[in-house]
Amino acid sequence: VASLAWRIIASSFPVAFLSNPFIYVILRLCLLIQESGICSSAWILSRYHKIMLGYQPDEVYLEGAPPHTSAPTNRREKDIDRLVSAIKYIYSLVLLIFSVIVVMAALFTNQTAAAEFNIPAAGAFFVFWFLILWLAQIEGGQGALVGLQSVPSYEIANNHPISAKCTNLAHKGDNMERFIVGRQFLVVLIVFVMNMMGSASKGASVLGLPEAVTSLFLESGLALILVTIMLGQLTAQINAANCMMDFINNYFMLFSTYVSLGIEYSGLLHAVYLVQILFSKTTGTPIQSNEPPRTRLQSIFFWVRVLLSLAVLGFAFAVTLGALFQGKTTMWPGVPPGVSVVIFFFLMCFVGLMEGM
C-alpha cells in the first residue's frame, strides 16, 4: 500500500500522478537533502567503482562513442576534483567509514539484534554484507532494465550476452511491471533482514564512544541507514544509470530477476493490481498492456491471487493497527496511539509519493 500501489499507479498514469502538488514539495525536499552533501560519498564510490570494473556508458556500445578513461567526463566528476566540492565528499566519506566501523563493532560485540536470535557474529557479518551486495545489484539493476527497454536485445547480445538474457526476460510482455512488483518486496525483505543483523540493541556501547555519539549513530539507527543507502543503493544506482549494459551483465542479476518474477507470481502482492484497476475505472484511463487479454482460466487464477493478497493485506493491517492502538510498537514513549496511527498513514502516503516519482 505504501509502495507498490503508488508505483503501479505512477507507471500507468504518470501525468495524473505528477499533477499532485505534493510532488513538487517532495522534489524540493529531495534536492535539499542532496545539496546537504550527506550522501555525496556515493559519487566518489561510483566514480572509482566505474573505473575499477571498466564500466562504459551505453553510447560507447550503441553509437560507437569513444570509450571513457579515468579522466573526468562530466561536470560532477570535475567538481569532485575541485577543492570547493571536496569538503562535502570527504565529510560524507568519513561519515560512511565511521558508520561501518560502529555497526561492525556492535555486531562483533554481540550488541545487535542478531545476538538476540542467537546468530553468531561471524554468520551475521557474512549475511549482512551479502545482503548489501544483493541490494546494490537489484537497486541498480532495476534502473538498468527500465532504461534498456528501448534497446533491442539483439543489439547487445554479442558484447553483453547475460545482459541480453536479462532484458529478454524482463521485457517480455508485462514482465517489467511484474519485476518491479516482486523486486520491491525483495528490497523490503533484504532491508528487514539487514536490520536484524545490524541494528544495535538497547543500551549498546562500542569503542568507548561518548553516550551522545552512541545514541546518535547506534541507537537511532543513523549509522545503519547511511551504510545501507550509500553502499547498498546510491553507488549502484549512480553507475547503473550510465553503464546499464555492463551493470546487469552477470548471472546474479539474472537470478535476481527470476526471484523477483517468482515473488510476483506467488500472488502475495496482487492487491496492488486491484488498486490499479480501481484507479483506472475512476479516471477513465485504460491500463496499457503488452499482452493479449487474459483467458477465462488466467482471469480466475489472477483474481484468486488478488483475493489471497487482500486477505494477507487485511491481516497485516489488523495486526499493525492493533499494535499501534495498544502502544506495542517502537514509537517514542508518550505519543498517543491516535497520533501514532496518523503518523503511520502520513508516512505511508509520503513514501508512496516518493516511490511513484
XYZ file of N, CA and C in Angstrom, residues 22-207:
558
model
N 1.841 17.883 -4.090
C 2.808 17.415 -3.112
C 4.091 16.911 -3.777
N 3.998 16.516 -5.051
C 5.175 16.025 -5.764
C 6.242 17.111 -5.838
N 5.815 18.352 -6.108
C 6.774 19.463 -6.187
C 7.465 19.676 -4.848
N 6.703 19.588 -3.759
C 7.275 19.760 -2.422
C 8.303 18.677 -2.146
N 7.970 17.435 -2.498
C 8.891 16.313 -2.265
C 10.141 16.461 -3.117
N 9.990 16.902 -4.358
C 11.158 17.139 -5.212
C 12.095 18.150 -4.580
N 11.525 19.245 -4.075
C 12.341 20.265 -3.425
C 13.048 19.698 -2.197
N 12.342 18.884 -1.419
C 12.926 18.278 -0.229
C 14.077 17.339 -0.600
N 13.876 16.534 -1.646
C 14.934 15.620 -2.083
C 16.168 16.383 -2.551
N 15.953 17.463 -3.305
C 17.081 18.272 -3.774
C 17.804 18.943 -2.615
N 17.060 19.337 -1.589
C 17.672 19.952 -0.411
C 18.561 18.945 0.320
N 18.061 17.706 0.476
C 18.851 16.663 1.143
C 20.111 16.365 0.336
N 19.983 16.283 -0.997
C 21.148 16.025 -1.834
C 22.159 17.160 -1.724
N 21.658 18.385 -1.682
C 22.535 19.550 -1.612
C 23.315 19.597 -0.305
N 22.762 19.000 0.752
C 23.464 18.992 2.042
C 24.773 18.209 1.975
N 24.852 17.279 1.020
C 26.079 16.505 0.842
C 26.204 15.299 1.738
N 25.163 14.962 2.496
C 25.286 13.874 3.465
C 25.559 12.529 2.804
N 25.110 12.365 1.566
C 25.333 11.093 0.865
C 26.270 11.252 -0.332
N 27.040 12.333 -0.359
C 27.869 12.607 -1.531
C 29.017 11.617 -1.705
N 29.353 10.863 -0.682
C 30.418 9.866 -0.852
C 30.021 8.812 -1.870
N 28.718 8.666 -2.119
C 28.271 7.720 -3.142
C 28.808 8.110 -4.515
N 28.956 9.439 -4.774
C 29.512 9.874 -6.052
C 30.987 9.479 -6.164
N 31.726 9.589 -5.051
C 33.134 9.175 -5.065
C 33.236 7.679 -5.331
N 32.433 6.892 -4.591
C 32.474 5.440 -4.749
C 32.089 5.036 -6.169
N 31.057 5.673 -6.726
C 30.619 5.301 -8.075
C 31.675 5.664 -9.120
N 32.384 6.791 -8.895
C 33.418 7.209 -9.845
C 34.517 6.161 -9.939
N 35.017 5.680 -8.797
C 36.117 4.710 -8.810
C 35.608 3.275 -9.019
N 34.371 3.026 -8.674
C 33.744 1.740 -8.985
C 33.701 1.556 -10.502
N 33.313 2.604 -11.219
C 33.244 2.551 -12.677
C 34.629 2.339 -13.285
N 35.632 2.996 -12.725
C 36.996 2.859 -13.250
C 37.529 1.450 -13.000
N 37.327 0.930 -11.783
C 37.880 -0.386 -11.429
C 37.268 -1.508 -12.259
N 35.959 -1.432 -12.521
C 35.288 -2.509 -13.258
C 35.214 -2.240 -14.762
N 35.718 -1.091 -15.188
C 35.762 -0.807 -16.615
C 34.409 -0.519 -17.238
N 33.462 -0.029 -16.451
C 32.145 0.302 -16.993
C 32.273 1.410 -18.046
N 31.464 1.281 -19.095
C 31.419 2.296 -20.138
C 29.971 2.734 -20.344
N 29.746 4.011 -20.660
C 28.380 4.461 -20.968
C 27.800 3.678 -22.141
N 26.498 3.557 -22.196
C 25.849 2.733 -23.220
C 26.095 3.259 -24.624
N 26.301 4.583 -24.774
C 26.525 5.110 -26.115
C 27.835 4.605 -26.725
N 28.768 4.136 -25.884
C 30.008 3.549 -26.402
C 29.696 2.300 -27.210
N 28.747 1.500 -26.720
C 28.394 0.251 -27.392
C 27.349 0.451 -28.492
N 26.432 1.395 -28.268
C 25.317 1.547 -29.206
C 25.596 2.532 -30.335
N 26.404 3.554 -30.043
C 26.624 4.610 -31.028
C 28.076 4.750 -31.450
N 28.955 3.901 -30.915
C 30.362 3.961 -31.289
C 31.103 5.139 -30.714
N 30.616 5.715 -29.607
C 31.291 6.849 -28.975
C 32.650 6.407 -28.414
N 33.597 7.342 -28.284
C 34.923 6.984 -27.737
C 34.795 6.458 -26.306
N 35.538 5.403 -25.958
C 35.498 4.874 -24.587
C 35.990 5.904 -23.578
N 35.411 5.867 -22.396
C 35.835 6.776 -21.340
C 37.103 6.257 -20.673
N 37.936 7.181 -20.247
C 39.134 6.836 -19.474
C 38.902 7.254 -18.029
N 39.979 7.270 -17.243
C 39.836 7.677 -15.841
C 39.702 9.190 -15.683
N 39.858 9.940 -16.769
C 39.733 11.396 -16.701
C 38.273 11.786 -16.480
N 38.029 12.904 -15.784
C 36.638 13.360 -15.583
C 35.942 13.574 -16.926
N 34.670 13.165 -17.001
C 33.939 13.265 -18.267
C 32.711 14.152 -18.180
N 32.353 14.606 -16.985
C 31.181 15.467 -16.859
C 31.411 16.469 -15.736
N 30.449 17.365 -15.573
C 30.603 18.437 -14.593
C 30.790 17.906 -13.185
N 30.006 16.870 -12.819
C 30.099 16.367 -11.452
C 31.468 15.752 -11.181
N 31.996 15.011 -12.156
C 33.323 14.430 -11.968
C 34.393 15.521 -11.869
N 34.224 16.590 -12.601
C 35.172 17.699 -12.494
C 35.042 18.389 -11.140
N 33.817 18.484 -10.661
C 33.607 19.096 -9.346
C 34.276 18.293 -8.239
N 34.275 16.952 -8.405
C 34.908 16.104 -7.390
C 36.387 16.433 -7.288
N 36.972 16.808 -8.426
C 38.403 17.128 -8.441
C 38.689 18.542 -7.967
N 37.680 19.284 -7.664
C 37.898 20.657 -7.206
C 37.797 20.734 -5.690
N 38.587 21.582 -5.129
C 38.646 21.706 -3.678
C 37.322 22.168 -3.091
N 36.590 23.022 -3.816
C 35.351 23.567 -3.276
C 34.353 22.450 -2.969
N 34.276 21.473 -3.857
C 33.318 20.388 -3.677
C 33.874 19.267 -2.812
N 35.191 19.212 -2.665
C 35.820 18.093 -1.960
C 35.358 17.993 -0.509
N 35.036 19.110 0.100
C 34.645 19.089 1.513
C 33.425 18.205 1.729
N 32.421 18.354 0.866
C 31.209 17.549 1.015
C 31.491 16.069 0.842
N 32.287 15.747 -0.165
C 32.569 14.344 -0.420
C 33.392 13.719 0.704
N 34.341 14.493 1.228
C 35.204 13.961 2.281
C 34.421 13.722 3.564
N 33.599 14.703 3.957
C 32.881 14.508 5.218
C 31.855 13.391 5.105
N 31.287 13.227 3.911
C 30.346 12.121 3.730
C 31.078 10.784 3.778
N 32.259 10.738 3.169
C 33.045 9.501 3.189
C 33.487 9.162 4.605
N 33.880 10.173 5.371
C 34.253 9.940 6.771
C 33.056 9.421 7.555
N 31.900 9.995 7.325
C 30.682 9.522 7.980
C 30.407 8.069 7.640
N 30.586 7.720 6.367
C 30.340 6.339 5.933
C 31.309 5.375 6.613
N 32.595 5.714 6.612
C 33.596 4.838 7.238
C 33.308 4.680 8.720
N 33.003 5.789 9.376
C 32.697 5.735 10.803
C 31.458 4.877 11.052
N 30.453 5.014 10.193
C 29.224 4.240 10.352
C 29.485 2.752 10.200
N 30.304 2.384 9.202
C 30.649 0.966 9.014
C 31.363 0.433 10.251
N 32.283 1.221 10.779
C 33.061 0.774 11.945
C 32.161 0.548 13.153
N 31.260 1.484 13.443
C 30.441 1.336 14.652
C 29.422 0.206 14.483
N 28.883 0.034 13.273
C 27.937 -1.069 13.056
C 28.638 -2.408 13.198
N 29.836 -2.537 12.615
C 30.576 -3.796 12.731
C 31.050 -4.034 14.167
N 31.398 -2.949 14.873
C 31.810 -3.095 16.274
C 30.657 -3.618 17.114
N 29.471 -3.099 16.900
C 28.297 -3.583 17.628
C 28.001 -5.027 17.274
N 28.190 -5.376 15.997
C 27.898 -6.746 15.561
C 28.856 -7.744 16.207
N 30.161 -7.431 16.199
C 31.142 -8.387 16.718
C 31.224 -8.405 18.245
N 30.578 -7.444 18.892
C 30.490 -7.487 20.359
C 29.109 -7.981 20.812
N 28.384 -8.590 19.864
C 27.065 -9.190 20.155
C 26.096 -8.174 20.772
N 26.094 -6.979 20.218
C 25.172 -5.940 20.693
C 24.190 -5.525 19.592
N 23.828 -6.497 18.755
C 22.835 -6.240 17.706
C 21.682 -7.225 17.855
N 20.659 -7.023 17.037
C 19.501 -7.913 17.085
C 19.864 -9.343 16.715
N 20.949 -9.528 15.947
C 21.371 -10.886 15.578
C 21.693 -11.721 16.810
N 22.334 -11.095 17.814
C 22.678 -11.819 19.039
C 21.434 -12.268 19.792
N 20.372 -11.483 19.705
C 19.126 -11.840 20.387
C 18.489 -13.078 19.773
N 18.816 -13.354 18.508
C 18.322 -14.557 17.832
C 19.375 -15.664 17.834
N 20.420 -15.499 18.655
C 21.495 -16.500 18.796
C 22.210 -16.768 17.469
N 22.355 -15.726 16.658
C 23.109 -15.854 15.408
C 24.553 -15.460 15.685
N 25.509 -16.331 15.387
C 26.915 -15.997 15.640
C 27.334 -14.724 14.907
N 28.251 -13.986 15.494
C 28.683 -12.722 14.907
C 29.254 -12.913 13.510
N 30.045 -13.991 13.326
C 30.630 -14.232 12.003
C 29.543 -14.492 10.961
N 28.533 -15.268 11.350
C 27.431 -15.541 10.432
C 26.658 -14.291 10.095
N 26.385 -13.459 11.105
C 25.673 -12.205 10.874
C 26.481 -11.285 9.961
N 27.806 -11.299 10.136
C 28.686 -10.473 9.295
C 28.553 -10.849 7.823
N 28.641 -12.144 7.522
C 28.564 -12.579 6.125
C 27.169 -12.363 5.544
N 26.136 -12.605 6.332
C 24.773 -12.370 5.852
C 24.574 -10.886 5.550
N 25.036 -10.024 6.444
C 24.871 -8.579 6.278
C 25.505 -8.094 4.986
N 26.753 -8.471 4.749
C 27.457 -7.959 3.571
C 26.990 -8.614 2.283
N 26.542 -9.866 2.357
C 25.937 -10.480 1.172
C 24.665 -9.732 0.788
N 23.865 -9.362 1.786
C 22.620 -8.642 1.509
C 22.890 -7.234 0.993
N 23.957 -6.602 1.466
C 24.334 -5.290 0.929
C 24.621 -5.411 -0.565
N 25.378 -6.458 -0.949
C 25.706 -6.659 -2.355
C 24.452 -6.975 -3.168
N 23.556 -7.793 -2.615
C 22.329 -8.145 -3.326
C 21.437 -6.913 -3.499
N 21.345 -6.120 -2.441
C 20.551 -4.894 -2.523
C 21.098 -3.974 -3.600
N 22.422 -3.820 -3.648
C 23.038 -2.969 -4.664
C 22.737 -3.487 -6.070
N 22.769 -4.806 -6.241
C 22.513 -5.390 -7.553
C 21.098 -5.115 -8.041
N 20.111 -5.312 -7.172
C 18.729 -5.123 -7.627
C 18.327 -3.654 -7.679
N 18.964 -2.797 -6.873
C 18.670 -1.374 -6.950
C 19.181 -0.793 -8.267
N 20.420 -1.092 -8.600
C 20.953 -0.624 -9.872
C 20.351 -1.367 -11.051
N 20.066 -2.648 -10.849
C 19.526 -3.473 -11.926
C 18.178 -3.007 -12.413
N 17.327 -2.543 -11.494
C 16.013 -2.070 -11.926
C 16.149 -0.877 -12.862
N 16.993 0.082 -12.487
C 17.193 1.242 -13.346
C 17.742 0.848 -14.708
N 18.640 -0.132 -14.724
C 19.215 -0.583 -15.990
C 18.161 -1.250 -16.872
N 17.341 -2.115 -16.290
C 16.308 -2.802 -17.071
C 15.261 -1.822 -17.607
N 14.905 -0.840 -16.781
C 13.949 0.177 -17.243
C 14.567 1.005 -18.373
N 15.818 1.393 -18.204
C 16.467 2.238 -19.204
C 16.740 1.539 -20.522
N 16.853 0.208 -20.507
C 17.169 -0.543 -21.727
C 15.927 -1.046 -22.461
N 14.751 -0.601 -22.039
C 13.530 -1.091 -22.678
C 13.459 -0.735 -24.166
N 14.069 0.370 -24.541
C 14.021 0.796 -25.945
C 15.148 0.196 -26.785
N 16.026 -0.582 -26.160
C 17.168 -1.165 -26.870
C 16.887 -2.640 -27.154
N 16.804 -3.054 -28.419
C 16.566 -4.473 -28.732
C 17.689 -5.347 -28.187
N 17.324 -6.497 -27.672
C 18.328 -7.371 -27.039
C 19.370 -7.861 -28.030
N 19.006 -7.979 -29.321
C 19.988 -8.483 -30.286
C 21.133 -7.497 -30.495
N 20.905 -6.213 -30.180
C 21.969 -5.224 -30.343
C 23.054 -5.345 -29.272
N 22.719 -5.969 -28.171
C 23.694 -6.075 -27.083
C 24.129 -7.510 -26.842
N 23.557 -8.458 -27.579
C 23.804 -9.878 -27.307
C 25.256 -10.283 -27.515
N 25.929 -9.685 -28.491
C 27.301 -10.096 -28.789
C 28.268 -9.704 -27.681
N 28.203 -8.435 -27.257
C 29.137 -7.944 -26.244
C 28.661 -8.187 -24.820
N 27.339 -8.306 -24.632
C 26.776 -8.446 -23.296
C 25.707 -9.552 -23.312
N 26.139 -10.799 -23.433
C 25.165 -11.903 -23.579
C 24.250 -12.081 -22.368
N 24.775 -11.870 -21.165
C 23.931 -12.058 -19.977
C 22.968 -10.887 -19.834
N 23.428 -9.689 -20.197
C 22.512 -8.542 -20.198
C 21.354 -8.797 -21.149
N 21.638 -9.399 -22.296
C 20.580 -9.714 -23.254
C 19.588 -10.711 -22.670
N 20.083 -11.689 -21.910
C 19.184 -12.648 -21.260
C 18.287 -11.943 -20.241
N 18.873 -11.024 -19.499
C 18.093 -10.275 -18.500
C 17.002 -9.441 -19.171
N 17.369 -8.731 -20.244
C 16.385 -7.881 -20.908
C 15.333 -8.711 -21.635
N 15.731 -9.829 -22.241
C 14.753 -10.708 -22.884
C 13.692 -11.160 -21.895
N 14.129 -11.503 -20.705
C 13.209 -11.986 -19.674
C 12.353 -10.849 -19.121
N 12.986 -9.744 -18.769
C 12.264 -8.656 -18.105
C 11.363 -7.873 -19.049
N 11.697 -7.824 -20.326
C 10.927 -7.019 -21.277
C 9.883 -7.830 -22.028
N 9.743 -9.089 -21.718
C 8.744 -9.938 -22.377
C 7.350 -9.627 -21.831
N 6.431 -9.252 -22.719
C 5.065 -8.949 -22.283
C 5.039 -7.858 -21.225
N 4.356 -8.137 -20.117
C 4.265 -7.192 -18.999
C 5.210 -7.566 -17.860
N 6.269 -8.283 -18.174
C 7.191 -8.739 -17.137
C 7.899 -7.593 -16.432
N 8.057 -6.441 -17.116
C 8.736 -5.322 -16.463
C 7.946 -4.861 -15.249
N 6.634 -4.764 -15.413
C 5.779 -4.377 -14.291
C 5.811 -5.447 -13.199
N 5.805 -6.715 -13.607
C 5.863 -7.809 -12.636
C 7.193 -7.794 -11.881
N 8.273 -7.520 -12.616
C 9.592 -7.453 -11.975
C 9.630 -6.364 -10.917
N 9.074 -5.187 -11.238
C 9.075 -4.070 -10.288
C 8.312 -4.451 -9.022
N 7.174 -5.125 -9.188
C 6.371 -5.534 -8.034
C 7.151 -6.517 -7.154
N 7.687 -7.558 -7.764
C 8.425 -8.556 -6.987
C 9.708 -8.020 -6.399
N 10.413 -7.177 -7.165
C 11.671 -6.609 -6.678
C 11.458 -5.742 -5.454
N 10.326 -5.011 -5.416
C 10.086 -4.127 -4.284
C 9.932 -4.918 -2.988
N 9.229 -6.039 -3.066
C 9.106 -6.897 -1.888
C 10.477 -7.441 -1.489
N 11.272 -7.809 -2.494
C 12.607 -8.343 -2.213
C 13.479 -7.297 -1.534
N 13.377 -6.040 -1.975
C 14.143 -4.955 -1.346
C 13.760 -4.812 0.124
N 12.448 -4.774 0.393
C 11.988 -4.616 1.774
C 12.444 -5.806 2.624
N 12.371 -7.012 2.057
C 12.800 -8.208 2.791
C 14.294 -8.153 3.107
N 15.101 -7.749 2.128
C 16.548 -7.650 2.335
C 16.865 -6.624 3.421
N 16.232 -5.453 3.343
C 16.482 -4.409 4.341
C 16.027 -4.873 5.726
N 14.917 -5.609 5.773
C 14.424 -6.127 7.055
C 15.443 -7.083 7.688
N 15.992 -8.002 6.891
C 16.973 -8.954 7.420
C 18.271 -8.239 7.780
N 18.674 -7.259 6.964
C 19.862 -6.477 7.298
C 19.684 -5.768 8.632
N 18.493 -5.258 8.858
C 18.206 -4.592 10.125
C 18.313 -5.573 11.296
N 17.875 -6.816 11.061
C 18.018 -7.842 12.100
C 19.486 -8.109 12.417
N 20.323 -8.101 11.375
C 21.740 -8.398 11.564
C 22.498 -7.229 12.201
N 22.129 -5.992 11.809
C 22.981 -4.867 12.181
C 22.415 -3.841 13.128
N 21.109 -3.871 13.438
C 20.558 -2.851 14.330
C 21.039 -3.077 15.761
N 21.406 -2.000 16.423
C 22.000 -2.090 17.757
C 20.951 -2.417 18.819
N 21.361 -3.190 19.801
C 20.495 -3.484 20.933
C 20.367 -2.250 21.822
N 19.336 -2.210 22.634
C 19.138 -1.089 23.527
C 20.289 -1.014 24.536
N 20.843 0.174 24.683
C 21.954 0.369 25.608
C 23.304 -0.040 25.060
N 23.404 -0.301 23.755
C 24.677 -0.712 23.158
C 25.721 0.395 23.297
N 26.960 -0.013 23.515
C 28.071 0.925 23.650
C 29.309 0.297 23.030
N 29.962 1.014 22.100
C 31.123 0.448 21.407
C 32.269 1.437 21.376
N 33.485 0.916 21.342
C 34.708 1.692 21.118
C 34.908 2.818 22.120
